[in-house]
Coordinates of C-alpha atoms in Angstrom, one line a residue:
M1 CA -32.3 -2.8 3.5
A2 CA -29.7 -5.3 4.8
T3 CA -30.8 -8.9 4.7
S4 CA -29.6 -11.6 6.7
V5 CA -27.6 -14.3 4.8
A6 CA -27.6 -16.8 7.7
P7 CA -30.9 -19.1 6.6
E8 CA -29.5 -19.1 2.8
L9 CA -25.9 -20.0 4.1
G10 CA -27.4 -23.0 5.7
A11 CA -29.7 -23.7 2.6
G12 CA -29.0 -27.4 1.2
A13 CA -28.3 -28.9 4.9
G14 CA -30.5 -30.7 7.1
V15 CA -34.3 -31.3 5.7
A16 CA -34.6 -30.5 2.2
P17 CA -36.8 -27.7 1.3
A18 CA -40.0 -28.1 -1.0
P19 CA -39.6 -27.5 -4.8
G20 CA -41.8 -24.3 -4.5
A21 CA -39.4 -23.4 -1.7
V22 CA -36.3 -23.8 -3.8
R23 CA -38.0 -22.1 -6.8
A24 CA -38.8 -19.1 -4.9
R25 CA -35.4 -19.0 -3.1
H26 CA -33.9 -18.9 -6.6
A27 CA -36.5 -16.5 -8.1
R28 CA -35.8 -13.9 -5.1
P29 CA -32.7 -12.0 -6.7
R30 CA -34.2 -11.5 -9.8
T31 CA -37.0 -8.9 -8.3
S32 CA -33.9 -6.4 -7.8
R33 CA -31.6 -7.1 -10.5
L34 CA -32.1 -3.9 -12.6
P35 CA -31.6 -1.5 -9.6
D36 CA -28.5 -3.5 -8.8
L37 CA -27.4 -3.3 -12.2
L38 CA -27.8 0.1 -12.6
V39 CA -26.0 1.0 -9.1
G40 CA -23.4 -1.3 -9.9
L41 CA -22.7 0.5 -13.2
A42 CA -23.0 4.0 -11.4
F43 CA -20.0 2.6 -9.6
V44 CA -18.0 1.4 -12.7
V45 CA -18.3 4.8 -14.3
A46 CA -17.3 6.6 -11.2
E47 CA -14.3 4.2 -11.1
L48 CA -13.6 5.0 -14.9
A49 CA -13.7 8.5 -14.1
V50 CA -11.3 8.2 -11.3
L51 CA -9.1 6.4 -13.3
W52 CA -8.9 8.7 -16.0
R53 CA -8.5 11.9 -13.7
T54 CA -5.4 10.3 -11.8
R55 CA -3.8 8.2 -14.5
P56 CA 0.2 8.0 -14.1
A57 CA 2.6 7.8 -16.8
P58 CA 3.7 4.1 -17.6
Y59 CA 6.4 3.1 -14.7
W60 CA 10.1 2.6 -15.5
G61 CA 10.3 0.0 -13.1
D62 CA 8.6 -3.5 -12.6
S63 CA 5.8 -2.2 -14.6
Y64 CA 8.1 -1.7 -17.6
E65 CA 9.6 -5.5 -17.1
V66 CA 6.0 -7.0 -17.2
Y67 CA 5.2 -4.9 -20.4
R68 CA 8.8 -6.1 -21.8
H69 CA 8.2 -9.8 -21.0
A70 CA 4.5 -9.8 -22.4
L71 CA 5.9 -8.3 -25.7
A72 CA 8.3 -11.5 -25.7
W73 CA 5.9 -14.0 -24.5
P74 CA 6.2 -17.0 -24.9
E75 CA 9.8 -16.4 -26.1
R76 CA 11.9 -19.1 -24.5
G77 CA 14.5 -18.0 -21.9
S78 CA 17.4 -19.6 -19.7
E79 CA 16.9 -18.1 -16.5
P80 CA 13.6 -17.8 -14.7
V81 CA 12.4 -14.0 -13.9
H82 CA 9.2 -13.8 -11.4
H83 CA 8.0 -10.9 -13.8
A84 CA 8.0 -13.6 -16.7
L85 CA 6.3 -16.1 -14.8
R86 CA 3.4 -14.3 -13.7
I87 CA 1.3 -15.4 -16.9
G88 CA -2.0 -14.2 -15.3
T89 CA -0.9 -10.7 -16.4
L90 CA 1.5 -11.5 -19.3
I91 CA -1.4 -13.3 -21.2
P92 CA -3.9 -10.5 -21.1
V93 CA -1.3 -7.8 -21.5
R94 CA -0.1 -9.7 -24.7
G95 CA -3.7 -9.9 -26.2
A96 CA -4.1 -6.2 -25.6
I97 CA -1.0 -5.3 -27.4
E98 CA -2.1 -7.5 -30.4
L99 CA -5.4 -5.8 -30.3
L100 CA -4.4 -2.0 -29.4
G101 CA -0.6 -2.1 -30.7
R102 CA 2.2 -1.3 -28.6
G103 CA 1.6 2.0 -26.4
Q104 CA -0.5 3.5 -23.8
G105 CA -3.6 2.0 -24.9
S106 CA -2.1 -1.6 -24.4
Y107 CA -0.2 -0.7 -21.1
Y108 CA -3.5 0.6 -19.5
A109 CA -6.0 -1.8 -20.6
W110 CA -5.4 -4.9 -18.4
P111 CA -5.0 -2.8 -15.1
A112 CA -7.9 -0.5 -15.8
L113 CA -10.2 -3.7 -16.6
C114 CA -9.0 -5.2 -13.3
S115 CA -10.0 -2.2 -11.1
V116 CA -13.4 -2.2 -12.7
L117 CA -13.6 -5.7 -11.8
L118 CA -12.4 -5.2 -8.4
V119 CA -15.4 -2.6 -8.2
A120 CA -17.9 -4.8 -9.4
S121 CA -16.8 -7.6 -7.5
T122 CA -17.1 -5.9 -4.4
Y123 CA -20.3 -4.6 -4.9
A124 CA -21.5 -8.1 -5.7
L125 CA -20.1 -9.8 -2.7
A126 CA -21.3 -7.0 -0.2
R127 CA -24.7 -7.0 -1.9
Q128 CA -24.9 -10.8 -1.4
L129 CA -23.6 -10.9 2.2
G130 CA -25.1 -7.7 3.8
G131 CA -27.7 -6.0 1.6
F132 CA -27.9 -2.9 -0.6
A133 CA -26.7 -0.7 2.3
A134 CA -23.7 -2.6 3.0
A135 CA -22.8 -2.6 -0.7
V136 CA -23.1 0.6 -1.0
L137 CA -20.7 1.3 1.9
A138 CA -18.2 -1.1 1.0
T139 CA -18.1 -0.1 -2.8
T140 CA -17.5 3.7 -2.1
A141 CA -14.9 2.8 0.3
M142 CA -13.1 0.9 -2.3
V143 CA -13.5 3.4 -5.2
L144 CA -12.3 6.3 -2.8
T145 CA -9.2 4.3 -1.2
P146 CA -6.7 6.8 -1.3
A147 CA -3.7 4.5 -2.0
L148 CA -5.8 3.5 -5.3
V149 CA -6.5 7.2 -6.0
D150 CA -3.0 8.7 -5.1
A151 CA -1.6 7.3 -8.4
G152 CA 1.2 10.0 -8.6
S153 CA 3.0 8.4 -5.6
G154 CA 6.2 6.5 -6.4
Q155 CA 5.4 4.1 -3.5
N156 CA 1.9 3.1 -4.2
L157 CA 2.1 1.9 -7.7
T158 CA -1.7 0.5 -7.8
A159 CA -4.3 1.8 -10.2
L160 CA -3.4 1.8 -13.8
Q161 CA 0.2 0.4 -13.2
L162 CA 1.2 -3.3 -14.6
T163 CA 1.8 -4.6 -10.9
P164 CA -0.1 -7.7 -9.5
D165 CA -1.8 -6.4 -6.5
V166 CA -5.0 -4.6 -8.0
P167 CA -5.4 -8.0 -10.5
C168 CA -5.1 -10.4 -7.4
A169 CA -7.3 -8.5 -5.4
A170 CA -10.0 -8.0 -8.0
F171 CA -9.9 -12.1 -9.1
L172 CA -10.0 -13.0 -5.3
T173 CA -13.0 -10.7 -4.8
L174 CA -14.6 -12.1 -7.8
A175 CA -13.8 -15.7 -6.8
Y176 CA -15.6 -15.1 -3.1
A177 CA -18.7 -13.3 -5.0
L178 CA -19.2 -16.3 -7.3
L179 CA -18.7 -18.6 -4.5
V180 CA -21.5 -17.1 -2.4
A181 CA -23.8 -17.0 -5.5
G182 CA -23.1 -20.7 -6.3
S183 CA -23.9 -21.9 -2.8
R184 CA -27.3 -20.8 -3.4
R185 CA -27.9 -21.8 -6.9
R186 CA -28.0 -25.2 -8.6
N187 CA -26.5 -23.9 -11.6
P188 CA -22.6 -25.3 -11.3
L189 CA -21.0 -22.9 -13.6
W190 CA -21.1 -20.3 -10.7
L191 CA -18.9 -22.4 -8.8
A192 CA -17.0 -23.3 -11.7
G193 CA -16.3 -19.5 -12.3
A194 CA -15.3 -19.0 -8.7
G195 CA -12.6 -21.6 -9.0
A196 CA -11.4 -20.1 -12.4
A197 CA -11.1 -16.8 -10.8
L198 CA -9.4 -18.4 -7.7
G199 CA -6.7 -19.9 -10.0
W200 CA -6.5 -17.0 -12.0
A201 CA -5.5 -14.9 -8.9
Y202 CA -2.6 -17.2 -8.2
L203 CA -1.4 -16.8 -11.9
V204 CA -1.3 -13.0 -11.2
R205 CA 0.2 -13.3 -7.7
E206 CA 1.7 -16.1 -6.1
Y207 CA 0.8 -14.9 -3.0
A208 CA -3.0 -15.2 -3.6
A209 CA -2.2 -19.1 -2.7
F210 CA -2.3 -17.7 1.0
V211 CA -5.9 -17.3 0.8
F212 CA -6.5 -20.7 -0.4
P213 CA -7.0 -22.2 3.3
A214 CA -9.3 -19.3 4.1
F215 CA -11.3 -19.8 0.9
L216 CA -11.8 -23.4 2.0
V217 CA -12.9 -22.3 5.2
A218 CA -15.7 -20.0 3.2
V219 CA -16.6 -23.2 1.2
L220 CA -17.4 -25.0 4.4
A221 CA -19.3 -22.1 5.8
L222 CA -21.4 -21.6 3.2
K223 CA -22.2 -25.5 3.1
V224 CA -21.4 -26.3 -0.6
R225 CA -21.9 -29.8 -0.6
P226 CA -18.6 -32.1 -1.2
R227 CA -20.0 -33.5 -4.4
R228 CA -20.0 -30.2 -6.1
W229 CA -16.4 -29.2 -5.1
V230 CA -15.1 -30.7 -8.2
W231 CA -16.4 -27.6 -10.1
L232 CA -14.2 -25.5 -7.8
V233 CA -11.2 -27.6 -7.8
L234 CA -11.1 -28.4 -11.6
P235 CA -10.9 -25.0 -13.3
A236 CA -8.3 -24.0 -10.3
L237 CA -6.1 -27.2 -11.2
A238 CA -6.5 -26.1 -15.1
C239 CA -5.0 -22.6 -14.2
Y240 CA -2.1 -24.3 -12.3
A241 CA -1.6 -26.8 -15.4
L242 CA -1.3 -23.7 -17.5
E243 CA 1.7 -22.4 -15.3
L244 CA 3.3 -26.0 -15.6
A245 CA 2.9 -26.2 -19.2
N246 CA 4.4 -22.6 -19.6
G247 CA 7.2 -23.4 -17.2
Q248 CA 8.1 -26.3 -19.3
Y249 CA 8.0 -24.5 -22.8
V250 CA 9.6 -21.5 -21.8
Y251 CA 12.3 -22.7 -19.5
G252 CA 12.4 -26.5 -19.8
W253 CA 11.2 -26.9 -15.9
P254 CA 7.5 -27.1 -15.1
F255 CA 8.3 -25.9 -11.8
A256 CA 10.3 -23.0 -12.7
R257 CA 7.9 -20.3 -10.8
L258 CA 8.2 -22.3 -7.8
T259 CA 11.8 -22.6 -8.1
E260 CA 12.1 -18.7 -8.4
A261 CA 9.8 -17.8 -5.8
S262 CA 11.9 -19.8 -3.5
K263 CA 15.1 -17.8 -4.0
H264 CA 13.3 -14.2 -4.7
G265 CA 13.9 -13.3 -1.0
S266 CA 17.3 -12.4 -2.0
E267 CA 16.3 -9.9 -4.6
G268 CA 17.0 -6.5 -2.7
A269 CA 14.0 -6.5 -0.4
G270 CA 16.6 -5.5 2.5
A271 CA 16.9 -7.0 5.8
T272 CA 14.3 -5.9 8.5
T273 CA 13.3 -7.2 12.0
K274 CA 10.6 -9.5 13.2
D275 CA 9.1 -6.3 15.0
R276 CA 9.1 -4.5 11.5
A277 CA 7.5 -7.7 9.8
L278 CA 4.8 -7.8 12.7
N279 CA 3.7 -4.2 12.1
G280 CA 3.9 -4.2 8.4
F281 CA 0.2 -3.7 8.0
W282 CA 0.0 -0.9 10.0
D283 CA 3.2 0.8 8.8
A284 CA 1.7 0.3 5.5
L285 CA -1.6 1.9 6.2
Q286 CA 0.1 4.9 8.2
S287 CA 2.0 5.8 5.0
N288 CA -1.5 6.5 3.6
P289 CA -4.5 8.9 4.3
R290 CA -7.5 7.0 6.4
G291 CA -4.9 4.5 7.3
T292 CA -6.1 4.4 10.7
T293 CA -9.6 4.1 9.8
I294 CA -9.0 1.2 7.3
G295 CA -7.2 -0.6 10.2
V296 CA -9.9 -0.1 12.4
L297 CA -12.4 -1.5 9.4
A298 CA -10.3 -4.8 9.3
L299 CA -10.6 -5.4 12.9
V300 CA -14.4 -4.9 12.9
A301 CA -14.4 -7.4 10.1
V302 CA -12.8 -10.2 12.2
A303 CA -14.6 -9.2 15.0
G304 CA -17.7 -9.6 13.0
V305 CA -17.7 -13.4 13.7
V306 CA -18.4 -12.4 17.4
V307 CA -20.3 -9.3 17.3
A308 CA -22.5 -10.0 14.2
H309 CA -25.0 -12.9 15.4
R310 CA -27.3 -12.9 12.2
H311 CA -24.3 -12.3 10.0
R312 CA -22.1 -14.5 11.8
L313 CA -21.1 -16.9 9.1
A314 CA -20.6 -14.1 6.5
A315 CA -18.3 -12.6 8.7
L316 CA -16.3 -15.7 9.2
V317 CA -16.1 -16.0 5.2
L318 CA -14.6 -12.4 5.2
G319 CA -12.4 -12.5 8.4
S320 CA -10.6 -15.6 7.8
W321 CA -9.8 -14.3 4.3
L322 CA -8.1 -11.5 5.9
A323 CA -6.4 -13.2 8.8
A324 CA -5.0 -15.6 6.5
F325 CA -3.6 -12.8 4.3
W326 CA -2.3 -11.0 7.3
L327 CA -0.5 -14.0 8.7
A328 CA 1.2 -15.1 5.2
L329 CA 2.5 -11.3 4.7
T330 CA 3.8 -11.1 8.1
L331 CA 5.6 -14.3 8.0
T332 CA 7.1 -13.7 4.5
G333 CA 7.8 -9.9 5.1
G334 CA 10.6 -10.9 7.7
W335 CA 9.3 -12.8 10.3
L336 CA 10.5 -16.1 9.4
H337 CA 13.6 -14.5 7.4
P338 CA 14.1 -11.1 8.6
E339 CA 17.9 -11.2 7.1
A340 CA 16.2 -11.9 3.7
P341 CA 12.4 -11.1 3.5
S342 CA 10.5 -12.1 0.1
L343 CA 8.7 -8.8 0.3
R344 CA 8.4 -5.3 1.6
N345 CA 5.2 -5.6 3.9
F346 CA 5.4 -1.9 4.8
Y347 CA 4.3 -0.9 1.3
I348 CA 0.6 -0.6 1.0
R349 CA 0.2 -2.3 -2.3
Y350 CA 0.8 -5.5 -0.8
W351 CA -1.9 -5.2 1.5
I352 CA -4.6 -4.3 -1.5
P353 CA -5.8 -8.0 -1.6
V354 CA -7.2 -7.7 1.8
L355 CA -9.0 -4.5 1.2
P356 CA -12.2 -5.8 0.0
A357 CA -12.6 -8.2 2.9
A358 CA -11.8 -5.4 5.4
Y359 CA -14.5 -3.2 3.5
V360 CA -17.2 -5.7 3.2
G361 CA -16.8 -7.3 6.4
S362 CA -17.0 -4.0 8.2
A363 CA -19.7 -3.0 6.2
V364 CA -21.9 -6.0 6.8
V365 CA -21.1 -5.5 10.6
A366 CA -21.9 -1.7 10.7
V367 CA -24.9 -2.4 8.8
A368 CA -26.3 -5.0 11.4
L369 CA -25.4 -3.3 14.3
G370 CA -26.8 -0.2 13.0
G371 CA -30.1 -1.9 12.4
L372 CA -30.3 -3.0 16.0
L373 CA -29.7 0.9 17.1
L374 CA -32.4 2.2 14.7
R375 CA -34.9 -0.3 16.0
L376 CA -34.8 2.0 19.1
L377 CA -36.4 4.6 17.1
P378 CA -40.2 4.9 16.9
W379 CA -41.4 5.6 13.5
R380 CA -40.2 4.0 10.3
S381 CA -39.5 7.2 8.7
L382 CA -37.2 8.4 11.5
R383 CA -35.3 5.3 11.2
V384 CA -34.8 5.9 7.4
V385 CA -33.9 9.3 7.4
V386 CA -31.2 8.8 10.4
G387 CA -29.7 5.6 8.8
S388 CA -29.2 7.4 5.6
A389 CA -27.9 10.3 7.1
A390 CA -25.5 8.2 9.3
V391 CA -24.0 6.6 6.0
V392 CA -23.9 9.8 3.9
A393 CA -21.9 11.6 6.7
A394 CA -19.7 8.4 7.2
L395 CA -19.0 8.5 3.6
A396 CA -18.5 12.2 3.2
W397 CA -15.9 12.1 5.9
Y398 CA -14.0 9.2 4.6
A399 CA -13.9 11.0 0.8
V400 CA -12.1 13.7 1.9
P401 CA -8.5 12.9 1.1
S402 CA -9.4 11.2 -2.0
V403 CA -11.3 14.1 -3.3
D404 CA -8.8 16.6 -2.5
L405 CA -6.7 14.0 -4.5
L406 CA -9.1 13.9 -7.4
R407 CA -9.2 18.0 -7.4
H408 CA -5.1 18.1 -7.4
P409 CA -3.7 14.8 -8.9
G410 CA -0.1 14.1 -8.8
N411 CA -0.1 12.2 -12.1
D412 CA 2.5 13.2 -14.7
E413 CA 0.7 11.4 -17.7
P414 CA -0.7 14.7 -19.0
A415 CA 3.2 16.3 -19.3
W416 CA 4.4 13.4 -21.0
N417 CA 1.9 13.7 -23.5
A418 CA 3.0 17.5 -23.9
V419 CA 6.6 16.1 -24.5
R420 CA 5.4 13.6 -27.3
A421 CA 3.3 16.5 -28.8
W422 CA 6.5 18.7 -28.8
L423 CA 8.9 15.9 -30.1
V424 CA 6.2 15.4 -33.1
H425 CA 6.1 18.8 -33.9
N426 CA 9.8 19.7 -33.8
E427 CA 11.6 16.4 -34.5
P428 CA 14.6 16.5 -32.6
R429 CA 17.2 13.9 -33.9
R430 CA 18.1 12.4 -30.2
V431 CA 16.9 13.3 -26.9
L432 CA 19.1 12.4 -23.9
A433 CA 17.4 11.4 -20.8
E434 CA 18.5 9.8 -17.2
P435 CA 17.6 6.0 -17.6
R436 CA 14.3 5.7 -15.7
A437 CA 13.0 8.5 -18.0
A438 CA 14.2 7.0 -20.9
R439 CA 12.1 3.9 -20.3
T440 CA 9.2 6.0 -19.9
L441 CA 9.5 7.9 -22.9
T442 CA 9.9 5.1 -25.2
F443 CA 6.0 4.8 -24.6
Y444 CA 5.3 8.4 -26.1
T445 CA 7.2 7.5 -29.2
R446 CA 4.2 6.2 -30.3
E447 CA 0.3 6.8 -30.8
P448 CA -1.5 5.7 -27.4
V449 CA -3.6 3.3 -29.5
G450 CA -2.5 1.7 -32.8
G451 CA 1.0 1.5 -32.0
D452 CA 2.2 3.7 -34.9
V453 CA 5.6 5.5 -34.0
V454 CA 4.9 9.3 -34.3
W455 CA 8.5 10.1 -33.6
G456 CA 11.4 7.9 -34.6
G457 CA 14.6 9.9 -32.9
A458 CA 16.7 8.1 -30.9
I459 CA 16.7 8.0 -27.0
D460 CA 20.3 8.5 -25.4
A461 CA 20.1 7.2 -21.7
Y462 CA 22.5 9.2 -19.7
L463 CA 24.9 6.5 -17.9
G464 CA 23.6 3.7 -20.1
D465 CA 20.4 1.7 -19.9
F466 CA 18.7 1.3 -16.7
D467 CA 20.4 -1.4 -14.6
P468 CA 18.8 -2.5 -11.2
S469 CA 22.2 -3.9 -10.4
R470 CA 23.8 -0.4 -10.0
P471 CA 23.3 1.9 -7.2
P472 CA 19.9 3.9 -7.3
A473 CA 21.9 7.0 -7.9
L474 CA 23.3 6.2 -11.0
N475 CA 19.9 5.2 -12.6
S476 CA 17.7 8.0 -11.1
S477 CA 19.9 11.3 -11.1
F478 CA 22.1 13.8 -13.5
R479 CA 25.5 14.0 -11.2
G480 CA 26.3 17.5 -11.7
H481 CA 25.4 19.7 -14.8
L482 CA 25.6 18.6 -18.0
P483 CA 27.2 20.8 -20.5
A484 CA 25.7 20.5 -23.9
T485 CA 29.3 20.1 -25.6
R486 CA 29.8 16.9 -23.7
Y487 CA 26.8 15.2 -25.8
P488 CA 27.2 16.7 -29.6
A489 CA 24.8 14.3 -30.7
D490 CA 22.1 15.0 -28.8
D491 CA 19.8 17.9 -29.5
A492 CA 17.3 17.8 -26.6
L493 CA 17.6 17.0 -22.9
L494 CA 14.5 15.8 -21.0
V495 CA 14.6 16.0 -17.4
A496 CA 12.6 14.1 -15.3
P497 CA 12.1 13.6 -11.7
T498 CA 11.8 9.9 -10.4
G499 CA 10.9 10.5 -6.9
P500 CA 7.3 10.0 -5.4
K501 CA 4.9 12.8 -6.7
G502 CA 7.7 14.2 -8.5
E503 CA 9.7 15.8 -5.5
H504 CA 13.3 16.4 -5.5
L505 CA 15.5 13.7 -4.4
P506 CA 17.8 15.1 -1.9
G507 CA 21.6 14.5 -2.5
T508 CA 20.8 14.8 -6.6
S509 CA 20.8 17.3 -8.8
L510 CA 17.7 16.4 -10.5
Y511 CA 14.9 18.7 -11.5
F512 CA 15.6 21.5 -9.6
D513 CA 19.4 21.9 -10.4
A514 CA 18.6 21.3 -13.8
P515 CA 21.0 22.8 -16.4
M516 CA 20.9 26.3 -17.0
D517 CA 21.7 28.6 -20.0
D518 CA 25.3 28.5 -19.1
D519 CA 25.5 24.7 -19.9
G520 CA 24.5 25.2 -23.3
W521 CA 20.9 24.2 -23.1
T522 CA 17.7 26.5 -23.7
E523 CA 14.7 25.3 -21.9
V524 CA 11.7 25.0 -24.6
L525 CA 9.1 23.1 -22.5
D526 CA 8.2 23.4 -18.8
V527 CA 5.2 21.3 -17.9
Y528 CA 5.4 20.0 -14.6
P529 CA 7.2 17.7 -13.5
L530 CA 8.8 17.5 -16.7
R531 CA 11.5 20.0 -18.5
L532 CA 12.7 20.0 -22.1
Y533 CA 15.8 21.6 -23.3
V534 CA 17.6 22.2 -26.7
A535 CA 21.2 22.1 -27.4
D536 CA 22.2 26.0 -28.2
R537 CA 24.4 24.8 -30.9
S538 CA 22.4 22.2 -32.6
A539 CA 20.8 22.2 -36.0
L540 CA 17.5 22.2 -34.3
A541 CA 18.3 25.3 -32.1
K542 CA 19.2 27.2 -35.3
R543 CA 15.6 25.9 -37.0
L544 CA 13.6 26.9 -33.9
G545 CA 15.2 30.2 -33.7
L546 CA 17.2 29.9 -30.6
G547 CA 20.8 30.0 -31.4

C-alpha cells in the first residue's frame, strides 16, 4: 500500500496545477483518515502499555537534578547549570508539578507524553513518506526498541526518565512530520507547527541544533516556496527568544546557555580517543540487543538516496537528518577534543534522536524495493500473502528481545512502592540510606498524584547528601557493615543497589553484603532489588515485636 511521494514532493514547482487538481490533491488524505487514526491510536496504546510495564523508579542522577531545578524555576541563580537551562523540559515539568503535585505523577508526566509523541510522530512521518506498510514497520520498530524498553538499565536512562533524549527525538520527528504535511497543504499553520517543534527540540536538547542544516535540506527537497519560510522561521526564533529571556531573567546574561555549553566538556565525560569517538554510534548500538540490526537500518536509510528511485527525495530528507546528527555527535564526542569530549557518544541514549530517521528511512526503502520484488509474482493475492508474511516475520524476529524484556522487566518501581507502603504502615522516625537511594526515596514519601506527604519521617543519607564531586564509591556503597549502635537516631535501614539492573557493584558491600542480624539489624522487607531493616534496640523494633 506504499505510495510514492515523488510527485507530491515536487508540487508547487514548474507548471501550476489546475484548481480541481489542487482540491483533489488536498482531499486525498481524508479518504483514509479514520483508519490511520485507529492504527495510530493502537500504537499509542501499545506504547503506554510498554511504559507501564517497564516503569523505572525516578533516577537519582540527572533526572533528579532536572526535577529539582523545575521545582525552583524561575528562581534566580548565580552560576548557570545545563540542567537548569533546558527550559524545554523545565517548563512542562513545572506545569506538571503545579497540576499533579510533587511526586511520581509529575515526574513521569512529561517523559510519558514525549514517548507517546515520538511514536505518533514516527507513524505520521512514515505514513506520509512511504505509505501504510512503511508506517507499520517503522512505528513497530520504535515501540519495541530494546534501548527504550529496557528501562531497568542504568546506562540507557531513556523511557520515563527526565533525560532530554526522547523528548528531543519526539519534537524533531514531529517537526519533520509537520514539514512534510505543510509542504503539501496551503494552510501555513502546518509549517508554523514544524518551526515551533524544531525550536522546542532545541530548548530540550541543545544538540538538536545539529539537525538544523539537515532540516534546511528537507525544506529544499520538499520544494517549500521561500516566501513560506517565514512560517517556519518565526516560531523557531520565538523559542530562541524564550531562551534568551530566561537567561537574562535567571542569570542576568541572555546567552547563559551558550556560555555554559562551551565549557560543559570539562565536566567528567572523561578523556577518549578519536578512534573511539568515530566508533561511538556503533559502540552504543552494540551495548543493546538488535544493535547491529539498527546500524544496518541506518545504513539502508542513508543508501536510500541511491537505491530508492521513486522515493529518492524522501530518502534524502531522512538520510541527511541521520548523517548530520552522526557527524555532530562524532565531532563533539571526542573527535575534535579527545581530552575533554562534550558527551559520551558511546551511550545509546545520545543517539535516540537518529532512530526515527533510521526506522522511517529504512522502512521506506524496504517497502519500495519489496514492492519491486513482489511484482515478479504472477497473482495479486499471492503478492499480498507473501508481502504480509514477510512483514510479520521481520517484525516478530525484531521483537524477540523486547518481548523478553517485557516478560521479565528489570524495573524497580514496584519495589519502591512496597517500601512506601511499609513506611506508611509502620511509621519509622528515620531511615538510613546511601546517598543515591536517599534521593529516590524522597519521591516515595508522597502520594503518587496530588503531592500529599504520606510518611513524614526523616531520611538520613549515609556519608552525607549525594555529591557528584566525590568518588563514586562514597556516593553509592556502604563501606563495610553498619552496626546499628553507630546510628542510634535511625530505626530503619534501606539497602538499594545502584548498578545497572540492580546488579552487585564489584568491590562494594552493597546489597549482597548487606548487614546481617549480628550488626544489630533485622530484615523486615525484601522486594528485589530493595531490602529494609529495623534496628533491634529501637522503639520501632519493640513496637513490631522484633526485640
